[in-house]
Amino acid sequence: MSLAPLNHAFILHSRPYREKSRLVDIFSLEHGL
């Protein structure tokens, strides 16, 4: 069993990733991307 899915899930649920992704979402919405 690979650890990649677990690492991916951990990254997705980490606070910095969530904050960065939220900023990217806001940026994308503001700039019509």
Short mmCIF file of C-alpha atoms in Angstrom, two decimals:
data_model
loop_
_atom_site.label_atom_id
_atom_site.label_comp_id
_atom_site.label_asym_id
_atom_site.label_seq_id
_atom_site.Cartn_x
_atom_site.Cartn_y
_atom_site.Cartn_z
CA MET A 1 0.00 0.00 0.00
CA SER A 2 1.39 3.35 -1.04
CA LEU A 3 1.67 6.25 1.37
CA ALA A 4 1.06 8.78 -1.40
CA PRO A 5 -2.74 8.95 -0.88
CA LEU A 6 -2.24 9.46 2.86
CA ASN A 7 0.32 12.19 2.28
CA HIS A 8 -1.99 13.83 -0.24
CA ALA A 9 -4.90 13.74 2.20
CA PHE A 10 -2.71 15.18 4.96
CA ILE A 11 -1.61 18.03 2.71
CA LEU A 12 -5.18 18.75 1.63
CA HIS A 13 -6.31 18.97 5.25
CA SER A 14 -3.39 21.05 6.47
CA ARG A 15 -4.23 24.64 7.35
CA PRO A 16 -1.61 26.36 5.13
CA TYR A 17 -2.82 24.45 2.09
CA ARG A 18 -6.45 25.34 2.81
CA GLU A 19 -5.59 29.01 3.28
CA LYS A 20 -3.51 29.10 0.10
CA SER A 21 -6.18 27.32 -1.92
CA ARG A 22 -8.79 29.75 -0.58
CA LEU A 23 -6.63 32.70 -1.67
CA VAL A 24 -6.21 31.10 -5.09
CA ASP A 25 -9.99 30.63 -5.34
CA ILE A 26 -10.59 34.28 -4.44
CA PHE A 27 -7.90 35.42 -6.89
CA SER A 28 -9.39 33.24 -9.64
CA LEU A 29 -12.89 34.59 -9.01
CA GLU A 30 -11.71 38.20 -9.00
CA HIS A 31 -9.75 37.78 -12.23
CA GLY A 32 -12.26 35.60 -14.05
CA LEU A 33 -9.97 32.59 -14.26
#
